mmCIF file of C-alpha atoms in Angstrom:
data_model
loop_
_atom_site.group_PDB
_atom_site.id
_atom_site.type_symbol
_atom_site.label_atom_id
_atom_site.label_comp_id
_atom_site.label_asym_id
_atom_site.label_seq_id
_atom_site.Cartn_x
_atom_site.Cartn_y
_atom_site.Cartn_z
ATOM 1 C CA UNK A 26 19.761 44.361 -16.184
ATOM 2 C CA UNK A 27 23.319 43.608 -16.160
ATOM 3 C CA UNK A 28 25.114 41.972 -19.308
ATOM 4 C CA UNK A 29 26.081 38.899 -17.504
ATOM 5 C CA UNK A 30 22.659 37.937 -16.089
ATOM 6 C CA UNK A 31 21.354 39.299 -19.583
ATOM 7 C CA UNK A 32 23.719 36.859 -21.736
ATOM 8 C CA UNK A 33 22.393 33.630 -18.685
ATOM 9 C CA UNK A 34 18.941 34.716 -20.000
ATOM 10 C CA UNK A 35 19.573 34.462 -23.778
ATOM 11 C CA UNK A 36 21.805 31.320 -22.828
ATOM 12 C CA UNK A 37 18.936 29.487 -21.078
ATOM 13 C CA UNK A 38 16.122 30.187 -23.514
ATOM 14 C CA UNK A 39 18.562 28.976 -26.438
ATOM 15 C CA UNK A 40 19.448 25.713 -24.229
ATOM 16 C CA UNK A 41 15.475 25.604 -23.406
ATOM 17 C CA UNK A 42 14.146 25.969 -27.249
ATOM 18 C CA UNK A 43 17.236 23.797 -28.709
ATOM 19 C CA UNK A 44 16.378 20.405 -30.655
ATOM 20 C CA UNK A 45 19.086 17.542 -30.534
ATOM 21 C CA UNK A 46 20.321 16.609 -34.104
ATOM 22 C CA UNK A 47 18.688 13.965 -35.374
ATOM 23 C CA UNK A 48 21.638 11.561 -35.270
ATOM 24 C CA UNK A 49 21.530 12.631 -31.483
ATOM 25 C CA UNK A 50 17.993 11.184 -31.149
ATOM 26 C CA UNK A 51 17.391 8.479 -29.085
ATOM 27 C CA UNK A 52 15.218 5.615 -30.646
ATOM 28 C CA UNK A 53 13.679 2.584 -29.400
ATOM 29 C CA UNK A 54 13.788 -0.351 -30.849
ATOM 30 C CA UNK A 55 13.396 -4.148 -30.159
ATOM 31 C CA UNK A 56 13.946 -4.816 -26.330
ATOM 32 C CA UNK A 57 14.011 -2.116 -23.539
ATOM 33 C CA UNK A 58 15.010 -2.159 -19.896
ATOM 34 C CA UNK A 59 14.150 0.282 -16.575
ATOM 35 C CA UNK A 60 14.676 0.771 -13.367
ATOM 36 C CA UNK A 61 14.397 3.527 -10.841
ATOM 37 C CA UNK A 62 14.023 4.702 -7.047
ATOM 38 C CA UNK A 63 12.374 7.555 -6.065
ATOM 39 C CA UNK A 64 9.832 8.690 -3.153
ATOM 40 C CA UNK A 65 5.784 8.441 -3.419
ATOM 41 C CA UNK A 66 2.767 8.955 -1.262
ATOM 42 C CA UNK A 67 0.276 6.118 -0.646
ATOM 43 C CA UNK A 68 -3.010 6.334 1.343
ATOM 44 C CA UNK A 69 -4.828 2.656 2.552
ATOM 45 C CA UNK A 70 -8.513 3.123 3.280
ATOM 46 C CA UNK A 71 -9.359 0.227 5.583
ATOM 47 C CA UNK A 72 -11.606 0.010 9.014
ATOM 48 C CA UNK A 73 -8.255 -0.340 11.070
ATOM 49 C CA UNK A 74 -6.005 1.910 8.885
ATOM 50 C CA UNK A 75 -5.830 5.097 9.269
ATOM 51 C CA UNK A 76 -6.619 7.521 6.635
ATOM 52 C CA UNK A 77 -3.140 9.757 6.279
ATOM 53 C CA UNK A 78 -1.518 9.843 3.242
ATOM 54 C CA UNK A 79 2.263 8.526 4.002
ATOM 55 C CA UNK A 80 5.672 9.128 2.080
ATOM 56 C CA UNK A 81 8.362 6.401 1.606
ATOM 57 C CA UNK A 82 10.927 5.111 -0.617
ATOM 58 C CA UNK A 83 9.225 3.843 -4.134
ATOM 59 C CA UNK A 84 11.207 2.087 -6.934
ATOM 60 C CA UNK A 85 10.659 0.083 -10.084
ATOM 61 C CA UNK A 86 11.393 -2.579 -12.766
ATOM 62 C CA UNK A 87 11.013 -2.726 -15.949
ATOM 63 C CA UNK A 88 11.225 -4.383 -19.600
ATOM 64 C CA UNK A 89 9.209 -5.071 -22.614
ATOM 65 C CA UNK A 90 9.852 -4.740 -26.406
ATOM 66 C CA UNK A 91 8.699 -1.601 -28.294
ATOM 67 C CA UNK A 92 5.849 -2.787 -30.474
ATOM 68 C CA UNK A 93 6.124 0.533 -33.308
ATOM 69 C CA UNK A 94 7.671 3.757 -32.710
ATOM 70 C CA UNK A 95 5.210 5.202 -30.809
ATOM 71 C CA UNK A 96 4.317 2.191 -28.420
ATOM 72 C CA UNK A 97 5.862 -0.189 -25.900
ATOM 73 C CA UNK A 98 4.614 -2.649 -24.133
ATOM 74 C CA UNK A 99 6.262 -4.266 -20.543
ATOM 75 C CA UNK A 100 6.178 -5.969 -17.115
ATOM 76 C CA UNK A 101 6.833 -4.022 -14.641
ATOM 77 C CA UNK A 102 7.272 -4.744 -10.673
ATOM 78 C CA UNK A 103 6.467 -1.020 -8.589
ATOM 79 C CA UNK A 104 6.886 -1.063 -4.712
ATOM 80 C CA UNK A 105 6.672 1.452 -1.928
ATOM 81 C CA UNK A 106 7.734 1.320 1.615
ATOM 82 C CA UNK A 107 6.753 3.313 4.590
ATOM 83 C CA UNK A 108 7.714 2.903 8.330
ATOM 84 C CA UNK A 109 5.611 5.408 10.641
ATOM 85 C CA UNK A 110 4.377 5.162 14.218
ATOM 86 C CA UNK A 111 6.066 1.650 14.952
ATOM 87 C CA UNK A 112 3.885 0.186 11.643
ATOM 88 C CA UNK A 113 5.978 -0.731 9.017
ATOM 89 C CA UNK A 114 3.715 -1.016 5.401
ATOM 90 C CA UNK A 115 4.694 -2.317 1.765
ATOM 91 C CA UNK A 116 3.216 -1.987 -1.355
ATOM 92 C CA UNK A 117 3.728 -3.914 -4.463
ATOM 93 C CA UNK A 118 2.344 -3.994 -7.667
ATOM 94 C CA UNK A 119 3.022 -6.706 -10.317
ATOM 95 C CA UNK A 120 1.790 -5.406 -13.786
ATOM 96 C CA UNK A 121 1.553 -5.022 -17.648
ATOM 97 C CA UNK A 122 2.199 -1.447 -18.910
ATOM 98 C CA UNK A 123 1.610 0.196 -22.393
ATOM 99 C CA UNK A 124 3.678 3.205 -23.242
ATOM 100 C CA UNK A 125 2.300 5.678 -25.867
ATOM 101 C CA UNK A 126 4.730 8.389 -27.754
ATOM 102 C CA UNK A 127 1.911 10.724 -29.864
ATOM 103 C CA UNK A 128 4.755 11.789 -31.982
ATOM 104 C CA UNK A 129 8.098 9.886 -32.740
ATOM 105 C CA UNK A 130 9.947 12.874 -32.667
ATOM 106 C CA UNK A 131 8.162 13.945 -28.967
ATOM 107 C CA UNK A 132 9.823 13.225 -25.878
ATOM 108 C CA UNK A 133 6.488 13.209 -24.320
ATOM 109 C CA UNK A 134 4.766 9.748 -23.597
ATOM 110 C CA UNK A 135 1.545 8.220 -21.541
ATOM 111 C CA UNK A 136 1.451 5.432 -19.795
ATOM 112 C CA UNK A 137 -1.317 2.426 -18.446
ATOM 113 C CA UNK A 138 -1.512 -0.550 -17.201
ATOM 114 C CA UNK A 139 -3.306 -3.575 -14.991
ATOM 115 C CA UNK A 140 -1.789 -5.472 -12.548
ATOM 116 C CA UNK A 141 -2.363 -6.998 -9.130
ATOM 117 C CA UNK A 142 -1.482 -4.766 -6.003
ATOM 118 C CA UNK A 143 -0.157 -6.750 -2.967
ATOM 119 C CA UNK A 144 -0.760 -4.701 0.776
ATOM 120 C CA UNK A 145 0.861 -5.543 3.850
ATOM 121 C CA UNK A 146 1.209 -4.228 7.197
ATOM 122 C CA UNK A 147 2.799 -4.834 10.349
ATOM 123 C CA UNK A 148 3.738 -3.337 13.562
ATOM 124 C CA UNK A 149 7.340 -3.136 14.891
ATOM 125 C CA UNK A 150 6.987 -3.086 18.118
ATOM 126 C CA UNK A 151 4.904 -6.259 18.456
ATOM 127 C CA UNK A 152 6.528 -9.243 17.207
ATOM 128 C CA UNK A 153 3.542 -11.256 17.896
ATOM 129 C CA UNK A 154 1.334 -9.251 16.287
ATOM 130 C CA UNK A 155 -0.089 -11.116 13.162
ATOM 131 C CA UNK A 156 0.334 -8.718 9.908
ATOM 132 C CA UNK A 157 -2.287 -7.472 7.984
ATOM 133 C CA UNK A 158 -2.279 -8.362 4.031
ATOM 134 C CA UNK A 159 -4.264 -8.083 0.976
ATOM 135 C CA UNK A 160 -4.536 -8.309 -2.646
ATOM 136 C CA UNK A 161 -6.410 -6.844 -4.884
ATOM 137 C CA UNK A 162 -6.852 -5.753 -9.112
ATOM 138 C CA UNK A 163 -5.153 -2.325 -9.830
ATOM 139 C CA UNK A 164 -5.056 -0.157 -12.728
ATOM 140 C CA UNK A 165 -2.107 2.698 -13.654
ATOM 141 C CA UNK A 166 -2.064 5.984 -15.212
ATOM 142 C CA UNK A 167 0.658 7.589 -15.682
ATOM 143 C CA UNK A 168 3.012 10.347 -18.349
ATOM 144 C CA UNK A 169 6.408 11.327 -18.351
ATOM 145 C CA UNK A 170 9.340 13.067 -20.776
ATOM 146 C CA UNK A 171 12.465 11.039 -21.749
ATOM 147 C CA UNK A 172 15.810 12.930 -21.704
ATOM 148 C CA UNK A 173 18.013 11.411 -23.930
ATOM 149 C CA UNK A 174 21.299 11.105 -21.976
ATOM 150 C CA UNK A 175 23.010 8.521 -25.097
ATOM 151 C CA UNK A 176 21.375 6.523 -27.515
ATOM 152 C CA UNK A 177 21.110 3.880 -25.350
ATOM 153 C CA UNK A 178 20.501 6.120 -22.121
ATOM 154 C CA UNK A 179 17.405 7.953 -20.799
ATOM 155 C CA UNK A 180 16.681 9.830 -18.164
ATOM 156 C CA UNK A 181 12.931 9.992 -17.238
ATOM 157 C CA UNK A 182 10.908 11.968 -15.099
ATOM 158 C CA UNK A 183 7.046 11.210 -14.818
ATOM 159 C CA UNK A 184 4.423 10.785 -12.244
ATOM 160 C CA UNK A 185 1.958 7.652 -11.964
ATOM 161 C CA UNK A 186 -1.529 6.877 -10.084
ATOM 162 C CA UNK A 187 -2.002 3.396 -9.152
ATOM 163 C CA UNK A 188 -5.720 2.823 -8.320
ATOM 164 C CA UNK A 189 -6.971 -0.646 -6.944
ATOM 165 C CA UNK A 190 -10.615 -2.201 -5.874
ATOM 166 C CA UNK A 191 -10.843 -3.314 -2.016
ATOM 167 C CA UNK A 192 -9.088 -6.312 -1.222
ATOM 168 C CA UNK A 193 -9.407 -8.142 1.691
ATOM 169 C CA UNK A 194 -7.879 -7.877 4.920
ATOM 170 C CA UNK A 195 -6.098 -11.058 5.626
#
């Protein structure tokens, strides 16, 4: 192994194993704020749908007060967008969220919430085509691990599951 990619090696586990100093620690108090775009899957199970699992554009908002150190609670507003095959479809969730930290000190956290999932469907290439819409109760799971970019700052990575009864059709 050469020395170079032998020093990377030593470099990268030290970066990987590292703690921030605990003045560098991000902490969460009082009011919070997020927001952030990304892409997600969705599947609609309906007699006219068809069953595919599609990809699109997915984003959030979000904001709440942290109730301890360990837990926040929020409103959020979640939406996805797809346009496939001439059939353009939206969904958007309007919910309350609980955030759990197990540890203070952990970057790690679990999320869930209840909110009410709005559907809607229409195709493109009929403008006289009525759209297809429906609402229904939905429930959220969700985890993710907060990089502290400032005190004020964090980047977050996680993955959520957004589950909802039949609505419907309208």
């Amino acid at each position: 192994m050469s020395l170079r990619l032998m020093a990377s090696a030593w470099l990268l586990a030290a970066f990987a194993l590292s703690q921030p100093a605990t003045a560098q620690t991000p902490t969460l108090r009082g009011p919070w704020l997020g927001a952030g775009l990304g892409t997600a899957s969705a599947s609609v199970n309906c007699e006219l749908c068809v069953g595919d699992r599609n990809g699109g554009l997915s984003g959030y908002l979000t904001g709440g007060i942290a109730l301890s150190p360990n837990v926040r609670a929020g409103a959020e507003v979640m939406g996805w967008f797809d346009s496939t095959d001439e059939v353009r479809q939206r969904l958007l969730l309007y919910g309350a969220s609980l955030y759990w930290t197990p540890a203070p000190a952990s970057r790690w956290y679990l999320k869930t919430g209840l909110g009410l999932l709005n559907y809607r469907a229409d195709d493109t290439a009929d403008a006289d085509d009525d759209p297809l819409g429906a609402s229904a109760a939905a429930l959220q799971l969700g985890g993710g691990y907060e990089f502290g970019a400032s005190s004020r700052l964090w980047v977050t990575p996680f993955a959520n599951m957004i589950v909802s009864t039949s609505g419907n059709l309208t």
